PDB file of C-alpha atoms in Angstrom:
ATOM      1  CA  MET A 289      -6.269  -3.526  -1.136  1.00 94.00           C
ATOM      2  CA  ILE A 290      -6.897  -0.095   0.391  1.00 94.00           C
ATOM      3  CA  GLY A 291     -10.610  -0.374  -0.391  1.00 94.00           C
ATOM      4  CA  THR A 292     -10.733  -3.950   0.901  1.00 95.00           C
ATOM      5  CA  ALA A 293      -9.047  -3.019   4.187  1.00 95.00           C
ATOM      6  CA  ALA A 294     -11.448  -0.084   4.619  1.00 95.00           C
ATOM      7  CA  ALA A 295     -14.426  -2.351   3.854  1.00 95.00           C
ATOM      8  CA  GLY A 296     -13.168  -4.924   6.361  1.00 95.00           C
ATOM      9  CA  LEU A 297     -12.901  -2.312   9.101  1.00 94.00           C
ATOM     10  CA  LEU A 298     -16.509  -1.315   8.388  1.00 95.00           C
ATOM     11  CA  LEU A 299     -17.899  -4.874   8.328  1.00 95.00           C
ATOM     12  CA  PHE A 300     -16.014  -6.194  11.344  1.00 94.00           C
ATOM     13  CA  HIS A 301     -15.485  -3.117  13.533  1.00 93.00           C
ATOM     14  CA  GLY A 302     -18.237  -0.840  12.217  1.00 93.00           C
ATOM     15  CA  ARG A 303     -15.673   1.927  11.834  1.00 93.00           C
ATOM     16  CA  ILE A 304     -14.627   4.391   9.175  1.00 94.00           C
ATOM     17  CA  ALA A 305     -11.059   3.686   8.047  1.00 93.00           C
ATOM     18  CA  GLY A 306      -9.765   7.221   8.501  1.00 94.00           C
ATOM     19  CA  ILE A 307      -6.157   7.157   9.588  1.00 95.00           C
ATOM     20  CA  SER A 308      -6.140  10.652  11.103  1.00 95.00           C
ATOM     21  CA  GLY A 309      -9.352   9.849  12.981  1.00 94.00           C
ATOM     22  CA  ILE A 310      -8.008   6.542  14.260  1.00 94.00           C
ATOM     23  CA  ALA A 311      -4.854   8.323  15.481  1.00 94.00           C
ATOM     24  CA  GLY A 312      -6.708  11.315  16.944  1.00 94.00           C
ATOM     25  CA  GLY A 313      -9.022   9.058  18.941  1.00 93.00           C
ATOM     26  CA  ILE A 314      -6.094   7.651  20.886  1.00 93.00           C
ATOM     27  CA  PHE A 315      -5.482  11.059  22.448  1.00 91.00           C
ATOM     28  CA  ARG A 316      -9.114  11.338  23.490  1.00 88.00           C
ATOM     29  CA  ARG A 317      -8.563   8.401  25.832  1.00 82.00           C
ATOM     30  CA  GLU A 318     -12.066   7.003  25.933  1.00 83.00           C
ATOM     31  CA  ALA A 319     -12.278   3.710  27.786  1.00 81.00           C
ATOM     32  CA  GLY A 320     -12.501   0.664  25.551  1.00 83.00           C
ATOM     33  CA  ASP A 321     -11.868   2.712  22.442  1.00 88.00           C
ATOM     34  CA  ILE A 322      -8.085   2.732  22.361  1.00 92.00           C
ATOM     35  CA  SER A 323      -6.737  -0.769  21.751  1.00 93.00           C
ATOM     36  CA  TRP A 324      -8.226  -1.311  18.277  1.00 94.00           C
ATOM     37  CA  ARG A 325      -6.838   2.086  17.223  1.00 95.00           C
ATOM     38  CA  VAL A 326      -3.362   1.280  18.491  1.00 96.00           C
ATOM     39  CA  MET A 327      -3.436  -2.160  16.863  1.00 96.00           C
ATOM     40  CA  PHE A 328      -4.505  -0.713  13.508  1.00 97.00           C
ATOM     41  CA  LEU A 329      -1.580   1.725  13.601  1.00 97.00           C
ATOM     42  CA  VAL A 330       0.782  -1.068  14.698  1.00 97.00           C
ATOM     43  CA  GLY A 331      -0.457  -3.004  11.647  1.00 97.00           C
ATOM     44  CA  LEU A 332       0.327  -0.031   9.392  1.00 97.00           C
ATOM     45  CA  PHE A 333       3.767   0.275  10.967  1.00 97.00           C
ATOM     46  CA  ALA A 334       4.445  -3.488  10.663  1.00 98.00           C
ATOM     47  CA  ALA A 335       3.409  -3.432   7.001  1.00 98.00           C
ATOM     48  CA  GLY A 336       6.046  -0.781   6.315  1.00 97.00           C
ATOM     49  CA  ALA A 337       8.685  -2.636   8.306  1.00 97.00           C
ATOM     50  CA  GLY A 338       7.982  -5.935   6.544  1.00 97.00           C
ATOM     51  CA  TRP A 339       7.265  -4.729   3.006  1.00 97.00           C
ATOM     52  CA  SER A 340      10.347  -2.496   2.919  1.00 97.00           C
ATOM     53  CA  LEU A 341      12.598  -5.538   3.446  1.00 97.00           C
ATOM     54  CA  PHE A 342      11.564  -6.828   0.018  1.00 97.00           C
ATOM     55  CA  TYR A 343      10.551  -3.624  -1.768  1.00 97.00           C
ATOM     56  CA  PRO A 344      12.624  -0.752  -0.326  1.00 96.00           C
ATOM     57  CA  GLU A 345      12.066   1.177  -3.568  1.00 96.00           C
ATOM     58  CA  ASP A 346       8.419   1.680  -2.558  1.00 97.00           C
ATOM     59  CA  TYR A 347       9.546   4.043   0.205  1.00 97.00           C
ATOM     60  CA  VAL A 348      12.109   6.202  -1.565  1.00 95.00           C
ATOM     61  CA  VAL A 349      11.934   9.967  -1.133  1.00 95.00           C
ATOM     62  CA  GLU A 350      12.845  11.595  -4.418  1.00 93.00           C
ATOM     63  CA  ILE A 351      11.830  15.121  -3.578  1.00 93.00           C
ATOM     64  CA  SER A 352      14.111  17.623  -1.926  1.00 93.00           C
ATOM     65  CA  ARG A 353      12.748  18.703   1.462  1.00 95.00           C
ATOM     66  CA  SER A 354      14.715  20.184   4.343  1.00 95.00           C
ATOM     67  CA  THR A 355      14.047  19.095   7.920  1.00 96.00           C
ATOM     68  CA  PRO A 356      12.233  22.372   8.781  1.00 97.00           C
ATOM     69  CA  ALA A 357       9.994  21.909   5.711  1.00 97.00           C
ATOM     70  CA  LEU A 358       9.157  18.352   6.811  1.00 97.00           C
ATOM     71  CA  ILE A 359       8.361  19.587  10.322  1.00 98.00           C
ATOM     72  CA  VAL A 360       6.059  22.325   9.033  1.00 98.00           C
ATOM     73  CA  ALA A 361       4.409  19.793   6.711  1.00 97.00           C
ATOM     74  CA  GLY A 362       3.894  17.268   9.515  1.00 98.00           C
ATOM     75  CA  LEU A 363       2.465  19.875  11.882  1.00 98.00           C
ATOM     76  CA  THR A 364       0.021  21.232   9.285  1.00 98.00           C
ATOM     77  CA  VAL A 365      -1.099  17.709   8.349  1.00 98.00           C
ATOM     78  CA  GLY A 366      -1.566  16.854  12.044  1.00 97.00           C
ATOM     79  CA  ILE A 367      -3.498  19.988  12.976  1.00 97.00           C
ATOM     80  CA  GLY A 368      -5.373  20.246   9.676  1.00 97.00           C
ATOM     81  CA  THR A 369      -6.703  16.693   9.717  1.00 97.00           C
ATOM     82  CA  GLN A 370      -7.968  17.086  13.296  1.00 96.00           C
ATOM     83  CA  LEU A 371      -9.598  20.470  12.649  1.00 96.00           C
ATOM     84  CA  GLY A 372     -11.038  19.204   9.347  1.00 95.00           C
ATOM     85  CA  SER A 373     -11.868  15.834  10.948  1.00 93.00           C
ATOM     86  CA  GLY A 374     -10.406  13.604   8.283  1.00 94.00           C
ATOM     87  CA  CYS A 375      -7.673  12.936   5.735  1.00 95.00           C
ATOM     88  CA  THR A 376      -7.280  11.203   2.388  1.00 95.00           C
ATOM     89  CA  SER A 377      -8.652   7.898   3.675  1.00 95.00           C
ATOM     90  CA  GLY A 378     -11.485   9.150   5.889  1.00 95.00           C
ATOM     91  CA  HIS A 379     -12.759  11.898   3.587  1.00 95.00           C
ATOM     92  CA  GLY A 380     -11.265  10.960   0.224  1.00 94.00           C
ATOM     93  CA  VAL A 381     -12.067   7.247   0.151  1.00 95.00           C
ATOM     94  CA  CYS A 382     -14.640   6.391   2.836  1.00 95.00           C
ATOM     95  CA  GLY A 383     -16.406   9.767   2.824  1.00 95.00           C
ATOM     96  CA  ILE A 384     -16.765  10.012  -0.926  1.00 95.00           C
ATOM     97  CA  GLY A 385     -17.706   6.309  -0.942  1.00 95.00           C
ATOM     98  CA  ARG A 386     -20.545   7.179   1.464  1.00 94.00           C
ATOM     99  CA  LEU A 387     -21.547  10.068  -0.837  1.00 93.00           C
ATOM    100  CA  SER A 388     -21.014  12.454   2.090  1.00 94.00           C
ATOM    101  CA  LYS A 389     -21.358  16.138   1.216  1.00 94.00           C
ATOM    102  CA  ARG A 390     -18.983  17.107   4.016  1.00 95.00           C
ATOM    103  CA  SER A 391     -16.267  14.726   2.884  1.00 96.00           C
ATOM    104  CA  THR A 392     -16.628  15.787  -0.730  1.00 96.00           C
ATOM    105  CA  ALA A 393     -16.202  19.435   0.301  1.00 96.00           C
ATOM    106  CA  ALA A 394     -13.205  18.516   2.468  1.00 96.00           C
ATOM    107  CA  THR A 395     -11.589  16.530  -0.340  1.00 96.00           C
ATOM    108  CA  ILE A 396     -12.020  19.393  -2.807  1.00 97.00           C
ATOM    109  CA  SER A 397     -10.530  21.740  -0.204  1.00 97.00           C
ATOM    110  CA  PHE A 398      -7.374  19.707   0.504  1.00 97.00           C
ATOM    111  CA  MET A 399      -6.872  18.830  -3.173  1.00 96.00           C
ATOM    112  CA  ILE A 400      -6.910  22.524  -4.109  1.00 97.00           C
ATOM    113  CA  THR A 401      -4.445  23.615  -1.417  1.00 97.00           C
ATOM    114  CA  ALA A 402      -2.168  20.625  -2.099  1.00 97.00           C
ATOM    115  CA  ALA A 403      -2.059  21.561  -5.794  1.00 96.00           C
ATOM    116  CA  LEU A 404      -1.427  25.233  -4.945  1.00 96.00           C
ATOM    117  CA  THR A 405       1.386  24.253  -2.570  1.00 97.00           C
ATOM    118  CA  VAL A 406       3.010  22.025  -5.191  1.00 96.00           C
ATOM    119  CA  PHE A 407       2.676  24.851  -7.728  1.00 95.00           C
ATOM    120  CA  VAL A 408       4.450  27.270  -5.403  1.00 95.00           C
ATOM    121  CA  VAL A 409       7.189  24.779  -4.496  1.00 95.00           C
ATOM    122  CA  ASN A 410       7.828  23.438  -8.002  1.00 91.00           C
ATOM    123  CA  GLU A 411       7.207  26.461 -10.210  1.00 87.00           C
ATOM    124  CA  MET A 412       8.241  29.336  -7.937  1.00 88.00           C
ATOM    125  CA  LEU A 413      10.809  27.830  -5.574  1.00 91.00           C
ATOM    126  CA  GLY A 414      12.503  25.456  -8.010  1.00 86.00           C
ATOM    127  CA  GLY A 415      11.206  22.230  -6.451  1.00 86.00           C
ATOM    128  CA  SER A 416      13.328  22.371  -3.311  1.00 87.00           C
ATOM    129  CA  VAL A 417      12.289  23.707   0.104  1.00 90.00           C
TER     130      VAL A 417
ATOM    131  CA  MET B1340      -8.430 -10.503  21.257  1.00 86.00           C
ATOM    132  CA  LYS B1341      -9.884 -11.145  17.811  1.00 89.00           C
ATOM    133  CA  VAL B1342     -10.871  -7.483  17.624  1.00 92.00           C
ATOM    134  CA  LYS B1343      -7.250  -6.488  18.200  1.00 93.00           C
ATOM    135  CA  ILE B1344      -5.903  -9.034  15.723  1.00 95.00           C
ATOM    136  CA  GLY B1345      -8.515  -7.934  13.201  1.00 94.00           C
ATOM    137  CA  ALA B1346      -7.526  -4.297  13.609  1.00 95.00           C
ATOM    138  CA  PHE B1347      -3.858  -5.238  13.231  1.00 96.00           C
ATOM    139  CA  LEU B1348      -4.541  -7.195  10.045  1.00 96.00           C
ATOM    140  CA  GLY B1349      -6.682  -4.340   8.701  1.00 96.00           C
ATOM    141  CA  GLY B1350      -3.853  -1.877   9.319  1.00 96.00           C
ATOM    142  CA  ALA B1351      -1.315  -4.231   7.756  1.00 97.00           C
ATOM    143  CA  LEU B1352      -3.398  -4.776   4.606  1.00 96.00           C
ATOM    144  CA  PHE B1353      -4.008  -1.031   4.378  1.00 97.00           C
ATOM    145  CA  GLY B1354      -0.276  -0.394   4.746  1.00 97.00           C
ATOM    146  CA  VAL B1355       0.758  -2.849   2.043  1.00 97.00           C
ATOM    147  CA  GLY B1356      -1.972  -1.404  -0.187  1.00 97.00           C
ATOM    148  CA  LEU B1357      -0.517   2.085   0.254  1.00 97.00           C
ATOM    149  CA  ALA B1358       2.974   0.874  -0.690  1.00 97.00           C
ATOM    150  CA  VAL B1359       1.794  -1.080  -3.738  1.00 96.00           C
ATOM    151  CA  ALA B1360      -0.221   1.937  -4.867  1.00 96.00           C
ATOM    152  CA  GLY B1361       2.772   4.278  -4.661  1.00 96.00           C
ATOM    153  CA  MET B1362       1.253   6.428  -1.915  1.00 96.00           C
ATOM    154  CA  THR B1363       4.405   6.026   0.198  1.00 97.00           C
ATOM    155  CA  GLN B1364       6.554   7.787  -2.406  1.00 97.00           C
ATOM    156  CA  PRO B1365       6.293  11.543  -1.824  1.00 97.00           C
ATOM    157  CA  ALA B1366       7.550  12.228  -5.364  1.00 95.00           C
ATOM    158  CA  LYS B1367       4.452  10.450  -6.720  1.00 95.00           C
ATOM    159  CA  ILE B1368       2.142  12.556  -4.563  1.00 96.00           C
ATOM    160  CA  VAL B1369       3.844  15.757  -5.641  1.00 96.00           C
ATOM    161  CA  GLY B1370       3.746  14.530  -9.257  1.00 95.00           C
ATOM    162  CA  PHE B1371       0.007  13.970  -9.005  1.00 96.00           C
ATOM    163  CA  PHE B1372      -0.520  17.583  -7.931  1.00 95.00           C
ATOM    164  CA  ASP B1373       1.968  19.051 -10.388  1.00 93.00           C
ATOM    165  CA  PHE B1374      -0.617  20.110 -12.943  1.00 90.00           C
ATOM    166  CA  PHE B1375       1.668  22.759 -14.440  1.00 87.00           C
ATOM    167  CA  GLY B1376       4.737  20.524 -14.595  1.00 83.00           C
ATOM    168  CA  SER B1377       4.948  16.806 -15.362  1.00 84.00           C
ATOM    169  CA  TRP B1378       1.527  15.665 -14.188  1.00 90.00           C
ATOM    170  CA  ASP B1379       1.340  12.010 -13.102  1.00 92.00           C
ATOM    171  CA  PRO B1380      -2.351  11.016 -12.938  1.00 92.00           C
ATOM    172  CA  SER B1381      -1.788   7.503 -11.548  1.00 91.00           C
ATOM    173  CA  LEU B1382      -2.910   8.319  -7.997  1.00 92.00           C
ATOM    174  CA  ALA B1383      -6.374   9.222  -9.255  1.00 92.00           C
ATOM    175  CA  PHE B1384      -6.756   5.518 -10.047  1.00 94.00           C
ATOM    176  CA  VAL B1385      -5.630   4.600  -6.528  1.00 95.00           C
ATOM    177  CA  MET B1386      -8.317   6.718  -4.895  1.00 94.00           C
ATOM    178  CA  GLY B1387     -10.863   5.797  -7.565  1.00 95.00           C
ATOM    179  CA  GLY B1388     -10.101   2.097  -7.175  1.00 95.00           C
ATOM    180  CA  ALA B1389     -10.477   2.220  -3.398  1.00 96.00           C
ATOM    181  CA  ILE B1390     -13.784   4.113  -3.698  1.00 96.00           C
ATOM    182  CA  ILE B1391     -15.091   1.598  -6.255  1.00 96.00           C
ATOM    183  CA  VAL B1392     -14.372  -1.292  -3.875  1.00 96.00           C
ATOM    184  CA  TYR B1393     -15.627   0.501  -0.752  1.00 96.00           C
ATOM    185  CA  THR B1394     -18.884   2.043  -2.011  1.00 96.00           C
ATOM    186  CA  PRO B1395     -20.898  -1.121  -2.848  1.00 96.00           C
ATOM    187  CA  VAL B1396     -19.751  -2.834   0.360  1.00 96.00           C
ATOM    188  CA  TYR B1397     -20.791   0.205   2.400  1.00 95.00           C
ATOM    189  CA  ARG B1398     -24.217   0.453   0.759  1.00 95.00           C
ATOM    190  CA  TRP B1399     -24.856  -3.264   1.150  1.00 95.00           C
ATOM    191  CA  ALA B1400     -23.734  -3.258   4.786  1.00 94.00           C
ATOM    192  CA  ILE B1401     -25.811  -0.310   5.990  1.00 91.00           C
ATOM    193  CA  ARG B1402     -28.892  -1.645   4.217  1.00 92.00           C
ATOM    194  CA  THR B1403     -28.796  -5.287   5.214  1.00 94.00           C
ATOM    195  CA  TRP B1404     -26.553  -5.681   8.235  1.00 92.00           C
ATOM    196  CA  GLN B1405     -27.996  -5.121  11.697  1.00 91.00           C
ATOM    197  CA  ARG B1406     -24.565  -4.592  13.205  1.00 93.00           C
ATOM    198  CA  PRO B1407     -20.886  -5.186  12.430  1.00 94.00           C
ATOM    199  CA  VAL B1408     -19.380  -8.548  13.355  1.00 94.00           C
ATOM    200  CA  TRP B1409     -17.398  -7.407  16.407  1.00 93.00           C
ATOM    201  CA  ALA B1410     -19.232  -4.289  17.609  1.00 91.00           C
ATOM    202  CA  PRO B1411     -22.741  -3.622  18.884  1.00 92.00           C
ATOM    203  CA  ALA B1412     -23.391  -0.955  16.239  1.00 91.00           C
ATOM    204  CA  PHE B1413     -21.878   0.866  13.306  1.00 91.00           C
ATOM    205  CA  SER B1414     -20.057   4.074  14.316  1.00 91.00           C
ATOM    206  CA  LEU B1415     -20.748   6.274  11.333  1.00 90.00           C
ATOM    207  CA  PRO B1416     -20.701  10.053  10.840  1.00 90.00           C
ATOM    208  CA  THR B1417     -24.084  11.708  11.016  1.00 87.00           C
ATOM    209  CA  ARG B1418     -23.438  15.358  10.239  1.00 87.00           C
ATOM    210  CA  SER B1419     -24.181  16.678   6.793  1.00 86.00           C
ATOM    211  CA  ASP B1420     -23.575  20.442   7.120  1.00 89.00           C
ATOM    212  CA  ILE B1421     -20.441  21.961   5.669  1.00 90.00           C
ATOM    213  CA  ASP B1422     -18.813  24.269   8.216  1.00 93.00           C
ATOM    214  CA  GLY B1423     -15.792  26.516   8.217  1.00 93.00           C
ATOM    215  CA  ARG B1424     -13.819  24.258  10.518  1.00 95.00           C
ATOM    216  CA  LEU B1425     -14.131  21.387   8.039  1.00 96.00           C
ATOM    217  CA  VAL B1426     -13.063  23.411   5.022  1.00 97.00           C
ATOM    218  CA  LEU B1427     -10.302  25.364   6.795  1.00 97.00           C
ATOM    219  CA  GLY B1428      -8.865  22.270   8.485  1.00 97.00           C
ATOM    220  CA  SER B1429      -8.844  20.374   5.210  1.00 97.00           C
ATOM    221  CA  ALA B1430      -7.190  23.328   3.483  1.00 97.00           C
ATOM    222  CA  ILE B1431      -4.425  23.330   6.115  1.00 98.00           C
ATOM    223  CA  PHE B1432      -4.013  19.578   5.691  1.00 97.00           C
ATOM    224  CA  GLY B1433      -3.673  20.009   1.907  1.00 97.00           C
ATOM    225  CA  VAL B1434      -0.797  22.477   2.348  1.00 97.00           C
ATOM    226  CA  GLY B1435       1.100  19.943   4.448  1.00 98.00           C
ATOM    227  CA  TRP B1436       0.319  17.098   2.059  1.00 98.00           C
ATOM    228  CA  GLY B1437       1.619  19.054  -0.918  1.00 97.00           C
ATOM    229  CA  LEU B1438       4.650  20.284   1.015  1.00 97.00           C
ATOM    230  CA  GLY B1439       5.759  16.982   2.574  1.00 97.00           C
ATOM    231  CA  GLY B1440       4.243  14.486   0.147  1.00 97.00           C
ATOM    232  CA  TYR B1441       2.837  12.358   2.968  1.00 97.00           C
ATOM    233  CA  CYS B1442      -0.706  12.059   4.224  1.00 96.00           C
ATOM    234  CA  PRO B1443      -1.255  10.303   7.588  1.00 97.00           C
ATOM    235  CA  GLY B1444      -1.478   6.640   6.471  1.00 97.00           C
ATOM    236  CA  PRO B1445       1.629   6.652   4.275  1.00 97.00           C
ATOM    237  CA  ALA B1446       3.507   8.615   6.964  1.00 97.00           C
ATOM    238  CA  PHE B1447       2.820   5.944   9.614  1.00 97.00           C
ATOM    239  CA  THR B1448       3.697   3.012   7.400  1.00 97.00           C
ATOM    240  CA  SER B1449       6.830   4.737   6.030  1.00 98.00           C
ATOM    241  CA  VAL B1450       8.072   5.243   9.593  1.00 97.00           C
ATOM    242  CA  GLY B1451       7.832   1.448   9.871  1.00 97.00           C
ATOM    243  CA  ALA B1452       9.974   1.270   6.736  1.00 97.00           C
ATOM    244  CA  ARG B1453      12.573   3.398   8.566  1.00 96.00           C
ATOM    245  CA  SER B1454      12.399   6.361   6.235  1.00 95.00           C
ATOM    246  CA  GLU B1455      14.151   9.294   7.927  1.00 95.00           C
ATOM    247  CA  GLU B1456      11.989  11.852   6.155  1.00 96.00           C
ATOM    248  CA  ALA B1457       8.849  10.036   7.266  1.00 97.00           C
ATOM    249  CA  LEU B1458      10.124   9.888  10.842  1.00 97.00           C
ATOM    250  CA  THR B1459      10.671  13.660  10.961  1.00 97.00           C
ATOM    251  CA  PHE B1460       7.332  14.315   9.301  1.00 98.00           C
ATOM    252  CA  GLY B1461       5.555  11.699  11.423  1.00 97.00           C
ATOM    253  CA  LEU B1462       6.800  13.047  14.764  1.00 98.00           C
ATOM    254  CA  ALA B1463       5.685  16.562  13.811  1.00 98.00           C
ATOM    255  CA  MET B1464       2.346  15.138  12.664  1.00 97.00           C
ATOM    256  CA  LEU B1465       1.822  13.342  15.987  1.00 97.00           C
ATOM    257  CA  ILE B1466       2.606  16.567  17.853  1.00 97.00           C
ATOM    258  CA  GLY B1467       0.007  18.312  15.697  1.00 97.00           C
ATOM    259  CA  VAL B1468      -2.616  15.606  16.247  1.00 96.00           C
ATOM    260  CA  GLY B1469      -1.938  15.236  19.967  1.00 96.00           C
ATOM    261  CA  GLY B1470      -1.577  18.972  20.533  1.00 96.00           C
ATOM    262  CA  TYR B1471      -4.920  19.672  18.895  1.00 96.00           C
ATOM    263  CA  GLN B1472      -6.704  16.943  20.834  1.00 94.00           C
ATOM    264  CA  LEU B1473      -5.177  17.991  24.176  1.00 92.00           C
ATOM    265  CA  PHE B1474      -6.045  21.629  23.479  1.00 92.00           C
ATOM    266  CA  MET B1475      -9.656  20.670  22.767  1.00 91.00           C
ATOM    267  CA  ARG B1476      -9.826  18.592  25.959  1.00 87.00           C
ATOM    268  CA  MET B1477      -8.529  21.522  28.009  1.00 88.00           C
ATOM    269  CA  ARG B1478     -11.113  23.780  26.439  1.00 88.00           C
ATOM    270  CA  GLU B1479     -13.857  21.286  27.236  1.00 83.00           C
ATOM    271  CA  LYS B1480     -12.757  21.159  30.869  1.00 82.00           C
ATOM    272  CA  ARG B1481     -12.456  24.929  31.204  1.00 83.00           C
ATOM    273  CA  SER B1482     -15.947  25.432  29.857  1.00 79.00           C
ATOM    274  CA  GLY B1483     -17.129  23.311  32.801  1.00 68.00           C
ATOM    275  CA  GLY B1484     -17.722  20.180  30.794  1.00 59.00           C
ATOM    276  CA  ALA B1485     -19.982  21.944  28.330  1.00 53.00           C
ATOM    277  CA  VAL B1486     -19.035  19.491  25.707  1.00 52.00           C
ATOM    278  CA  ASP B1487     -17.580  20.593  22.462  1.00 50.00           C
ATOM    279  CA  ALA B1488     -17.099  16.895  21.887  1.00 50.00           C
ATOM    280  CA  GLN B1489     -18.484  16.989  18.405  1.00 48.00           C
ATOM    281  CA  ALA B1490     -15.915  19.566  17.440  1.00 49.00           C
ATOM    282  CA  ALA B1491     -13.059  17.552  18.853  1.00 46.00           C
ATOM    283  CA  ALA B1492     -14.293  14.131  17.807  1.00 52.00           C
ATOM    284  CA  MET B1493     -13.383  12.797  14.423  1.00 53.00           C
ATOM    285  CA  ILE B1494     -16.879  12.955  13.105  1.00 62.00           C
ATOM    286  CA  ASP B1495     -16.033  12.133   9.521  1.00 74.00           C
ATOM    287  CA  GLY B1496     -13.070   9.862   9.430  1.00 69.00           C
TER     288      GLY B1496
END
């Protein structure tokens, strides 16, 4: 389904289905380039609202994270994806699917630091931050 | 209108796909990266599955399609050099992904599911995204319009 949605966005809109890129573009405020981005994000939001009515277990948070930790995580994801121009979908799925060298390098980079972060949190801090 | 509806449906399908795949459960993300604890490899199949569907469609489309259905041309990344900004930015993103257990897509759709954790994470993420983009716009203006657009634009995804 993720691959199909990404393929659909390419065939119909001619766009890469990178969520961080779609979100970042809204702030760039280029004429005629905003509404499809907003509607895609509204679709994502609506999917969560609708799907969670029937399958709330798909959205459970079973890790222990304090509010400050979530804020730091959100900020680093926000800034990092803009600086690195892509996230899991844009680099990890579409970029690797396009055999892009840049996206492959980016994916290796964020996979390594994600694994290191999980190692520090789980093995050195007891799994709770 | 159809462009907007199409984008909405694309986002909705993507969102349901993320939930079905387990990407909206931070514990699964952390489990995938927990190589020294109880490693859960299932998310490799999520990414692999999406790539397997996407790759042939992409190759077919760029070879045989003149243009996408609703746009005058494909908007695809053209750069191929690996620069420090790309690697450093991605490294910063990875820290946040491992720490919070959400990447951008799952964060957005989990806010729709009224997850409090996702809401906190998502607001901070939007501040990060918006703050970066506004900062880059200010820098562009200050440098007299000498456009660093490529740096600010999402050239990969």
